[in-house]
Amino acid sequence: MRSYHLSHSGAGLSGLTVREHDVPAPGPGQAVVAVRATSLSFRELMVLDGTYVLPVEPDVVPVSDGAGDVVTVGPDVDAVRVGDRVAATLFPSWQDGPFAVEHLAQRGGSLDGMLTEYAVVDADSLVTVPAHLSYEEAATLPCAAVTAWNALTGDGVGVRPGDTVVVQGSGGVSLFALQFAKALGARVIATTSSPAKAARLRGLGADDVVDYTATPDWADEVRARTGGRGADRVVDVAGLLHESVRAVALAGTVACVGFVGKTAEPLDPRALFASGATVRAVAVGSRAQFTAMNAVIEAHGLRPLIDRVFPFDEAVDAYRHYASGGAFGKVVISTS
């Protein structure tokens, strides 16, 4: 079997190599997964360039997201069976409840990830994937989709029918958030940078789109399009907290999912206080949240949007394509 390895965080694409190994054997509580597909998220670029916020082990097998078949199980495994179609959670020990420091170990960082033909994992870190999804589609779920689900539902209140949700741009988290928010009965306002992307976002179900190249003050525009009230929830993927707080309704929620630049404008505490909003940082999600999300995906027949699938041998090209910023939907690497 073959696995990609990253020499060290910050090594860039030149640090990726492919090595041959024996197919692993599972220990107690473990399962071996024949990985059929993996997918790239923004975190993978941060791992490559050395800016990821959590530890990354030298020589790690990169990429947190993957899906495949269980081919072997070790002793004391009840969570899965041979033949199950599964995906692996990003934080293997985070089963349920709030995120905590004991759950910081993460696949594709401090633990080996899924850019490999076979992965040995803790069986209780696997979830069964929706039956209608292909392996390529299922591989897109562990990071971006679970993050979007947590951003919409993880505060205990969650999105309610009739709420207005703002999603920013057309990255993986935002596209999943758009689909999930619609499934939960919300009105979705999407922001984007071009008429062509606006048309695609409307095609995915966005009720309204704000083109921030034509209307730079998108937060003010969100208020205008909600009758001055603001959105009930903003899924902030770009670190634009100052604008997000301006766009959210009184006592609304801003889910802080991440940031795309090396710096971000600080959030003025006066603006936060005046908004009455809750700003909640979201770090992917638990296995229980992953399972709940899959139930909604299955019930509504949702399908992740895939931009392009690359073969395993062309994983470096997949990274380059994803890093170009031109993808609309997930970039997948197939091992089939």
mmCIF file of C-alpha atoms in Angstrom:
data_model
loop_
_atom_site.group_PDB
_atom_site.id
_atom_site.type_symbol
_atom_site.label_atom_id
_atom_site.label_comp_id
_atom_site.label_asym_id
_atom_site.label_seq_id
_atom_site.Cartn_x
_atom_site.Cartn_y
_atom_site.Cartn_z
ATOM 1 C CA MET A 1 0.000 0.000 0.000
ATOM 2 C CA ARG A 2 1.003 3.604 -0.587
ATOM 3 C CA SER A 3 0.804 6.630 1.686
ATOM 4 C CA TYR A 4 1.725 10.256 1.235
ATOM 5 C CA HIS A 5 3.886 11.755 3.978
ATOM 6 C CA LEU A 6 4.643 15.394 4.799
ATOM 7 C CA SER A 7 8.211 15.877 6.002
ATOM 8 C CA HIS A 8 7.215 18.708 8.353
ATOM 9 C CA SER A 9 4.640 21.467 8.657
ATOM 10 C CA GLY A 10 5.753 24.404 6.567
ATOM 11 C CA ALA A 11 7.534 22.235 3.990
ATOM 12 C CA GLY A 12 4.987 23.043 1.274
ATOM 13 C CA LEU A 13 4.290 20.735 -1.624
ATOM 14 C CA SER A 14 7.971 19.835 -1.939
ATOM 15 C CA GLY A 15 7.664 18.139 1.448
ATOM 16 C CA LEU A 16 5.139 15.579 0.163
ATOM 17 C CA THR A 17 6.449 12.135 -0.738
ATOM 18 C CA VAL A 18 4.868 8.745 -1.432
ATOM 19 C CA ARG A 19 6.076 5.642 0.379
ATOM 20 C CA GLU A 20 5.229 1.946 0.291
ATOM 21 C CA HIS A 21 4.098 0.148 3.459
ATOM 22 C CA ASP A 22 2.585 -3.148 4.505
ATOM 23 C CA VAL A 23 -1.171 -3.048 4.941
ATOM 24 C CA PRO A 24 -1.665 -2.304 8.658
ATOM 25 C CA ALA A 25 -3.284 -4.717 11.112
ATOM 26 C CA PRO A 26 -5.804 -3.447 13.663
ATOM 27 C CA GLY A 27 -5.216 -3.621 17.385
ATOM 28 C CA PRO A 28 -7.894 -3.824 20.071
ATOM 29 C CA GLY A 29 -10.645 -1.299 19.429
ATOM 30 C CA GLN A 30 -9.294 -0.471 15.973
ATOM 31 C CA ALA A 31 -10.426 -0.946 12.377
ATOM 32 C CA VAL A 32 -8.599 -0.848 9.055
ATOM 33 C CA VAL A 33 -10.286 1.271 6.388
ATOM 34 C CA ALA A 34 -9.582 0.876 2.676
ATOM 35 C CA VAL A 35 -9.648 4.570 1.827
ATOM 36 C CA ARG A 36 -11.558 5.193 -1.420
ATOM 37 C CA ALA A 37 -11.399 8.996 -1.454
ATOM 38 C CA THR A 38 -10.083 11.966 0.480
ATOM 39 C CA SER A 39 -10.854 15.668 0.157
ATOM 40 C CA LEU A 40 -8.979 18.899 0.773
ATOM 41 C CA SER A 41 -9.983 21.691 3.125
ATOM 42 C CA PHE A 42 -8.341 25.008 3.964
ATOM 43 C CA ARG A 43 -6.664 23.405 6.964
ATOM 44 C CA GLU A 44 -4.590 21.234 4.620
ATOM 45 C CA LEU A 45 -3.039 24.346 3.071
ATOM 46 C CA MET A 46 -2.290 25.686 6.564
ATOM 47 C CA VAL A 47 -0.634 22.387 7.491
ATOM 48 C CA LEU A 48 1.494 22.644 4.346
ATOM 49 C CA ASP A 49 2.579 26.250 4.904
ATOM 50 C CA GLY A 50 3.141 25.946 8.646
ATOM 51 C CA THR A 51 0.299 28.206 9.810
ATOM 52 C CA TYR A 52 -2.052 25.558 11.215
ATOM 53 C CA VAL A 53 -2.995 26.382 14.802
ATOM 54 C CA LEU A 54 -2.567 22.843 16.194
ATOM 55 C CA PRO A 55 0.566 20.659 16.383
ATOM 56 C CA VAL A 56 1.636 18.759 13.275
ATOM 57 C CA GLU A 57 3.939 15.775 13.649
ATOM 58 C CA PRO A 58 6.904 15.361 11.277
ATOM 59 C CA ASP A 59 6.384 12.737 8.570
ATOM 60 C CA VAL A 60 2.635 12.678 9.183
ATOM 61 C CA VAL A 61 0.217 11.207 6.651
ATOM 62 C CA PRO A 62 -1.676 14.396 5.742
ATOM 63 C CA VAL A 63 -5.356 15.197 5.086
ATOM 64 C CA SER A 64 -8.037 14.866 7.735
ATOM 65 C CA ASP A 65 -10.922 13.857 5.496
ATOM 66 C CA GLY A 66 -11.521 10.460 3.982
ATOM 67 C CA ALA A 67 -14.101 7.759 3.333
ATOM 68 C CA GLY A 68 -13.910 4.093 2.465
ATOM 69 C CA ASP A 69 -14.762 0.551 3.531
ATOM 70 C CA VAL A 70 -13.958 -1.248 6.765
ATOM 71 C CA VAL A 71 -11.869 -4.256 5.706
ATOM 72 C CA THR A 72 -10.614 -5.579 9.066
ATOM 73 C CA VAL A 73 -11.542 -5.052 12.695
ATOM 74 C CA GLY A 74 -9.564 -5.831 15.820
ATOM 75 C CA PRO A 75 -10.779 -7.313 19.098
ATOM 76 C CA ASP A 76 -13.422 -5.472 21.119
ATOM 77 C CA VAL A 77 -14.922 -3.570 18.188
ATOM 78 C CA ASP A 78 -18.678 -3.032 18.219
ATOM 79 C CA ALA A 79 -18.998 0.340 16.495
ATOM 80 C CA VAL A 80 -18.454 -0.920 12.924
ATOM 81 C CA ARG A 81 -18.346 -4.162 10.935
ATOM 82 C CA VAL A 82 -16.358 -5.355 7.951
ATOM 83 C CA GLY A 83 -17.963 -3.961 4.807
ATOM 84 C CA ASP A 84 -19.369 -0.816 6.415
ATOM 85 C CA ARG A 85 -19.011 2.349 4.330
ATOM 86 C CA VAL A 86 -17.525 4.898 6.703
ATOM 87 C CA ALA A 87 -15.876 8.270 7.148
ATOM 88 C CA ALA A 88 -13.438 9.186 9.896
ATOM 89 C CA THR A 89 -13.944 12.044 12.328
ATOM 90 C CA LEU A 90 -11.291 14.780 12.391
ATOM 91 C CA PHE A 91 -10.900 14.726 16.193
ATOM 92 C CA PRO A 92 -11.020 10.969 16.923
ATOM 93 C CA SER A 93 -11.582 11.156 20.683
ATOM 94 C CA TRP A 94 -14.336 13.810 20.555
ATOM 95 C CA GLN A 95 -17.426 11.662 20.817
ATOM 96 C CA ASP A 96 -20.006 14.151 22.161
ATOM 97 C CA GLY A 97 -20.420 17.215 24.359
ATOM 98 C CA PRO A 98 -18.265 20.335 24.348
ATOM 99 C CA PHE A 99 -14.817 20.473 22.794
ATOM 100 C CA ALA A 100 -12.025 20.072 25.340
ATOM 101 C CA VAL A 101 -8.247 20.044 25.471
ATOM 102 C CA GLU A 102 -8.142 16.242 25.701
ATOM 103 C CA HIS A 103 -9.667 16.101 22.197
ATOM 104 C CA LEU A 104 -7.026 18.204 20.433
ATOM 105 C CA ALA A 105 -5.325 15.240 18.735
ATOM 106 C CA GLN A 106 -6.394 15.517 15.102
ATOM 107 C CA ARG A 107 -6.136 13.426 11.992
ATOM 108 C CA GLY A 108 -3.720 14.751 9.404
ATOM 109 C CA GLY A 109 -1.845 16.760 12.049
ATOM 110 C CA SER A 110 -0.780 15.189 15.317
ATOM 111 C CA LEU A 111 -2.179 11.853 14.054
ATOM 112 C CA ASP A 112 -1.813 10.192 10.682
ATOM 113 C CA GLY A 113 -4.470 11.246 8.211
ATOM 114 C CA MET A 114 -6.286 9.772 5.245
ATOM 115 C CA LEU A 115 -4.069 10.407 2.197
ATOM 116 C CA THR A 116 -3.248 6.729 2.139
ATOM 117 C CA GLU A 117 -4.666 3.574 0.617
ATOM 118 C CA TYR A 118 -5.294 1.941 4.013
ATOM 119 C CA ALA A 119 -5.722 3.629 7.393
ATOM 120 C CA VAL A 120 -5.809 2.009 10.823
ATOM 121 C CA VAL A 121 -8.070 4.042 13.115
ATOM 122 C CA ASP A 122 -9.973 3.795 16.373
ATOM 123 C CA ALA A 123 -13.266 2.176 15.457
ATOM 124 C CA ASP A 124 -15.255 4.570 17.606
ATOM 125 C CA SER A 125 -13.961 7.469 15.488
ATOM 126 C CA LEU A 126 -15.817 6.206 12.409
ATOM 127 C CA VAL A 127 -19.333 7.054 11.279
ATOM 128 C CA THR A 128 -21.476 5.283 8.716
ATOM 129 C CA VAL A 129 -21.959 7.498 5.672
ATOM 130 C CA PRO A 130 -25.336 8.207 4.019
ATOM 131 C CA ALA A 131 -26.210 5.389 1.625
ATOM 132 C CA HIS A 132 -26.942 7.662 -1.351
ATOM 133 C CA LEU A 133 -23.493 9.284 -1.327
ATOM 134 C CA SER A 134 -20.528 8.112 -3.383
ATOM 135 C CA TYR A 135 -17.185 7.662 -1.664
ATOM 136 C CA GLU A 136 -16.041 10.916 -3.264
ATOM 137 C CA GLU A 137 -19.045 12.755 -1.838
ATOM 138 C CA ALA A 138 -18.730 11.133 1.600
ATOM 139 C CA ALA A 139 -15.056 12.088 1.772
ATOM 140 C CA THR A 140 -15.998 15.771 1.763
ATOM 141 C CA LEU A 141 -17.904 15.582 5.051
ATOM 142 C CA PRO A 142 -15.520 15.282 8.070
ATOM 143 C CA CYS A 143 -14.083 18.820 8.175
ATOM 144 C CA ALA A 144 -16.120 21.309 6.155
ATOM 145 C CA ALA A 145 -19.567 19.746 6.484
ATOM 146 C CA VAL A 146 -19.305 18.984 10.212
ATOM 147 C CA THR A 147 -17.989 22.513 10.797
ATOM 148 C CA ALA A 148 -20.970 23.974 8.937
ATOM 149 C CA TRP A 149 -23.373 21.766 10.891
ATOM 150 C CA ASN A 150 -21.815 22.807 14.209
ATOM 151 C CA ALA A 151 -21.944 26.474 13.164
ATOM 152 C CA LEU A 152 -25.683 26.178 12.548
ATOM 153 C CA THR A 153 -26.743 23.890 15.394
ATOM 154 C CA GLY A 154 -23.973 23.561 17.973
ATOM 155 C CA ASP A 155 -25.035 26.419 20.259
ATOM 156 C CA GLY A 156 -27.996 24.513 21.690
ATOM 157 C CA VAL A 157 -30.512 26.828 20.030
ATOM 158 C CA GLY A 158 -29.752 26.147 16.426
ATOM 159 C CA VAL A 159 -31.301 27.463 13.252
ATOM 160 C CA ARG A 160 -35.096 27.546 13.354
ATOM 161 C CA PRO A 161 -37.498 27.653 10.411
ATOM 162 C CA GLY A 162 -37.843 31.215 9.210
ATOM 163 C CA ASP A 163 -34.464 32.362 10.538
ATOM 164 C CA THR A 164 -32.160 34.289 8.242
ATOM 165 C CA VAL A 165 -28.634 32.893 7.860
ATOM 166 C CA VAL A 166 -25.721 34.635 6.119
ATOM 167 C CA VAL A 167 -23.021 32.514 4.501
ATOM 168 C CA GLN A 168 -19.831 34.078 3.151
ATOM 169 C CA GLY A 169 -18.411 33.172 -0.234
ATOM 170 C CA SER A 170 -18.307 29.774 -1.892
ATOM 171 C CA GLY A 171 -15.788 27.752 0.114
ATOM 172 C CA GLY A 172 -16.590 24.300 1.393
ATOM 173 C CA VAL A 173 -18.004 25.330 4.788
ATOM 174 C CA SER A 174 -20.164 28.044 3.237
ATOM 175 C CA LEU A 175 -21.652 25.753 0.577
ATOM 176 C CA PHE A 176 -22.497 23.118 3.184
ATOM 177 C CA ALA A 177 -23.928 25.807 5.488
ATOM 178 C CA LEU A 178 -26.132 27.021 2.643
ATOM 179 C CA GLN A 179 -27.493 23.528 1.996
ATOM 180 C CA PHE A 180 -28.004 22.684 5.678
ATOM 181 C CA ALA A 181 -29.637 26.038 6.501
ATOM 182 C CA LYS A 182 -32.136 25.530 3.681
ATOM 183 C CA ALA A 183 -32.837 22.000 4.906
ATOM 184 C CA LEU A 184 -33.539 23.466 8.366
ATOM 185 C CA GLY A 185 -36.036 25.916 6.895
ATOM 186 C CA ALA A 186 -33.978 29.096 6.970
ATOM 187 C CA ARG A 187 -33.757 31.950 4.517
ATOM 188 C CA VAL A 188 -30.169 32.151 3.250
ATOM 189 C CA ILE A 189 -28.331 35.285 2.158
ATOM 190 C CA ALA A 190 -25.009 34.467 0.504
ATOM 191 C CA THR A 191 -22.168 36.871 -0.200
ATOM 192 C CA THR A 192 -19.946 36.443 -3.228
ATOM 193 C CA SER A 193 -17.567 38.193 -5.607
ATOM 194 C CA SER A 194 -19.078 37.763 -9.062
ATOM 195 C CA PRO A 195 -22.374 37.433 -10.939
ATOM 196 C CA ALA A 196 -21.362 33.962 -12.140
ATOM 197 C CA LYS A 197 -20.863 32.688 -8.584
ATOM 198 C CA ALA A 198 -24.080 34.433 -7.531
ATOM 199 C CA ALA A 199 -25.980 32.413 -10.120
ATOM 200 C CA ARG A 200 -24.464 29.162 -8.853
ATOM 201 C CA LEU A 201 -25.268 30.035 -5.247
ATOM 202 C CA ARG A 202 -28.881 30.728 -6.199
ATOM 203 C CA GLY A 203 -28.893 27.380 -7.979
ATOM 204 C CA LEU A 204 -27.909 25.726 -4.698
ATOM 205 C CA GLY A 205 -30.848 27.383 -2.945
ATOM 206 C CA ALA A 206 -29.629 30.791 -1.768
ATOM 207 C CA ASP A 207 -32.649 33.070 -1.449
ATOM 208 C CA ASP A 208 -30.614 36.236 -1.850
ATOM 209 C CA VAL A 209 -27.031 37.040 -2.864
ATOM 210 C CA VAL A 210 -24.935 40.122 -2.127
ATOM 211 C CA ASP A 211 -22.073 40.732 -4.562
ATOM 212 C CA TYR A 212 -19.490 42.456 -2.370
ATOM 213 C CA THR A 213 -17.477 43.665 -5.345
ATOM 214 C CA ALA A 214 -20.460 45.735 -6.436
ATOM 215 C CA THR A 215 -21.650 46.404 -2.873
ATOM 216 C CA PRO A 216 -18.565 46.477 -0.619
ATOM 217 C CA ASP A 217 -20.557 47.211 2.554
ATOM 218 C CA TRP A 218 -22.216 43.788 2.521
ATOM 219 C CA ALA A 219 -23.138 44.011 6.205
ATOM 220 C CA ASP A 220 -25.166 47.159 5.590
ATOM 221 C CA GLU A 221 -26.758 45.443 2.583
ATOM 222 C CA VAL A 222 -27.763 42.448 4.718
ATOM 223 C CA ARG A 223 -29.487 44.822 7.108
ATOM 224 C CA ALA A 224 -31.257 46.505 4.194
ATOM 225 C CA ARG A 225 -32.472 43.165 2.855
ATOM 226 C CA THR A 226 -33.782 42.110 6.267
ATOM 227 C CA GLY A 227 -35.796 45.266 6.832
ATOM 228 C CA GLY A 228 -33.112 46.718 9.111
ATOM 229 C CA ARG A 229 -33.281 43.801 11.551
ATOM 230 C CA GLY A 230 -30.143 41.909 10.531
ATOM 231 C CA ALA A 231 -29.585 38.177 10.147
ATOM 232 C CA ASP A 232 -30.249 35.723 12.943
ATOM 233 C CA ARG A 233 -26.953 33.986 12.286
ATOM 234 C CA VAL A 234 -23.771 34.696 10.329
ATOM 235 C CA VAL A 235 -21.391 31.871 9.487
ATOM 236 C CA ASP A 236 -18.096 33.786 9.397
ATOM 237 C CA VAL A 237 -15.433 31.852 7.508
ATOM 238 C CA ALA A 238 -13.206 34.801 6.673
ATOM 239 C CA GLY A 239 -12.447 36.456 10.004
ATOM 240 C CA LEU A 240 -14.645 39.445 9.175
ATOM 241 C CA LEU A 241 -16.053 39.658 12.677
ATOM 242 C CA HIS A 242 -16.444 43.429 12.665
ATOM 243 C CA GLU A 243 -18.689 43.248 9.589
ATOM 244 C CA SER A 244 -20.450 40.095 10.782
ATOM 245 C CA VAL A 245 -21.439 41.763 14.055
ATOM 246 C CA ARG A 246 -22.842 44.668 12.052
ATOM 247 C CA ALA A 247 -24.853 42.249 9.917
ATOM 248 C CA VAL A 248 -26.344 40.165 12.723
ATOM 249 C CA ALA A 249 -29.642 40.868 14.473
ATOM 250 C CA LEU A 250 -29.861 41.936 18.114
ATOM 251 C CA ALA A 251 -29.015 38.877 20.230
ATOM 252 C CA GLY A 252 -28.127 36.949 17.087
ATOM 253 C CA THR A 253 -25.205 34.558 16.653
ATOM 254 C CA VAL A 254 -21.949 34.828 14.755
ATOM 255 C CA ALA A 255 -20.279 31.456 14.262
ATOM 256 C CA CYS A 256 -16.555 32.144 13.920
ATOM 257 C CA VAL A 257 -15.282 29.301 11.769
ATOM 258 C CA GLY A 258 -11.877 30.649 10.793
ATOM 259 C CA PHE A 259 -10.000 33.241 8.822
ATOM 260 C CA VAL A 260 -8.408 33.397 5.413
ATOM 261 C CA GLY A 261 -5.740 36.073 5.811
ATOM 262 C CA LYS A 262 -2.639 36.268 7.988
ATOM 263 C CA THR A 263 -4.131 39.234 9.846
ATOM 264 C CA ALA A 264 -7.658 40.307 10.695
ATOM 265 C CA GLU A 265 -9.248 43.526 11.812
ATOM 266 C CA PRO A 266 -9.783 43.379 15.596
ATOM 267 C CA LEU A 267 -13.335 43.263 16.866
ATOM 268 C CA ASP A 268 -14.308 46.473 18.650
ATOM 269 C CA PRO A 269 -15.775 45.490 22.039
ATOM 270 C CA ARG A 270 -18.097 48.486 21.838
ATOM 271 C CA ALA A 271 -19.580 47.155 18.594
ATOM 272 C CA LEU A 272 -19.921 43.671 20.089
ATOM 273 C CA PHE A 273 -21.662 44.993 23.188
ATOM 274 C CA ALA A 274 -24.001 47.161 21.143
ATOM 275 C CA SER A 275 -24.987 44.198 18.975
ATOM 276 C CA GLY A 276 -25.959 41.970 21.888
ATOM 277 C CA ALA A 277 -24.657 39.147 19.695
ATOM 278 C CA THR A 278 -22.958 35.947 20.694
ATOM 279 C CA VAL A 279 -19.711 35.185 18.878
ATOM 280 C CA ARG A 280 -18.947 31.474 19.092
ATOM 281 C CA ALA A 281 -15.735 29.872 17.829
ATOM 282 C CA VAL A 282 -16.379 26.596 16.021
ATOM 283 C CA ALA A 283 -13.775 23.834 15.804
ATOM 284 C CA VAL A 284 -15.283 21.227 13.443
ATOM 285 C CA GLY A 285 -17.514 19.031 15.663
ATOM 286 C CA SER A 286 -18.001 15.818 17.573
ATOM 287 C CA ARG A 287 -18.831 12.332 16.343
ATOM 288 C CA ALA A 288 -22.377 12.798 17.669
ATOM 289 C CA GLN A 289 -22.746 15.962 15.580
ATOM 290 C CA PHE A 290 -21.347 14.129 12.536
ATOM 291 C CA THR A 291 -23.960 11.393 12.993
ATOM 292 C CA ALA A 292 -26.809 13.886 13.438
ATOM 293 C CA MET A 293 -25.680 15.749 10.312
ATOM 294 C CA ASN A 294 -25.622 12.546 8.289
ATOM 295 C CA ALA A 295 -29.230 11.850 9.286
ATOM 296 C CA VAL A 296 -30.282 15.227 7.854
ATOM 297 C CA ILE A 297 -28.218 14.670 4.701
ATOM 298 C CA GLU A 298 -29.935 11.317 4.200
ATOM 299 C CA ALA A 299 -33.432 12.585 5.014
ATOM 300 C CA HIS A 300 -33.159 15.470 2.543
ATOM 301 C CA GLY A 301 -31.129 13.623 -0.100
ATOM 302 C CA LEU A 302 -28.440 16.315 0.047
ATOM 303 C CA ARG A 303 -25.321 15.917 -2.070
ATOM 304 C CA PRO A 304 -22.008 17.722 -1.498
ATOM 305 C CA LEU A 305 -20.846 19.861 -4.386
ATOM 306 C CA ILE A 306 -17.615 18.542 -5.907
ATOM 307 C CA ASP A 307 -15.484 20.752 -8.127
ATOM 308 C CA ARG A 308 -13.020 18.131 -9.393
ATOM 309 C CA VAL A 309 -11.704 14.656 -8.612
ATOM 310 C CA PHE A 310 -7.991 13.855 -8.988
ATOM 311 C CA PRO A 311 -6.430 10.367 -8.988
ATOM 312 C CA PHE A 312 -4.224 9.367 -6.042
ATOM 313 C CA ASP A 313 -1.062 9.716 -8.145
ATOM 314 C CA GLU A 314 -1.942 13.355 -8.844
ATOM 315 C CA ALA A 315 -2.534 14.471 -5.252
ATOM 316 C CA VAL A 316 0.004 17.278 -5.586
ATOM 317 C CA ASP A 317 -1.945 18.635 -8.555
ATOM 318 C CA ALA A 318 -5.087 18.472 -6.427
ATOM 319 C CA TYR A 319 -3.382 20.627 -3.783
ATOM 320 C CA ARG A 320 -2.296 23.108 -6.459
ATOM 321 C CA HIS A 321 -5.789 23.312 -7.910
ATOM 322 C CA TYR A 322 -7.327 23.838 -4.484
ATOM 323 C CA ALA A 323 -4.725 26.463 -3.532
ATOM 324 C CA SER A 324 -5.452 28.403 -6.733
ATOM 325 C CA GLY A 325 -8.764 29.472 -5.219
ATOM 326 C CA GLY A 326 -10.627 28.648 -8.405
ATOM 327 C CA ALA A 327 -12.583 25.666 -7.126
ATOM 328 C CA PHE A 328 -16.335 25.975 -6.603
ATOM 329 C CA GLY A 329 -17.023 22.960 -4.429
ATOM 330 C CA LYS A 330 -14.774 20.354 -2.899
ATOM 331 C CA VAL A 331 -11.534 19.068 -4.407
ATOM 332 C CA VAL A 332 -11.334 15.300 -4.030
ATOM 333 C CA ILE A 333 -8.529 12.766 -4.385
ATOM 334 C CA SER A 334 -9.691 9.291 -5.371
ATOM 335 C CA THR A 335 -7.813 6.145 -4.408
ATOM 336 C CA SER A 336 -10.179 3.796 -6.273
#
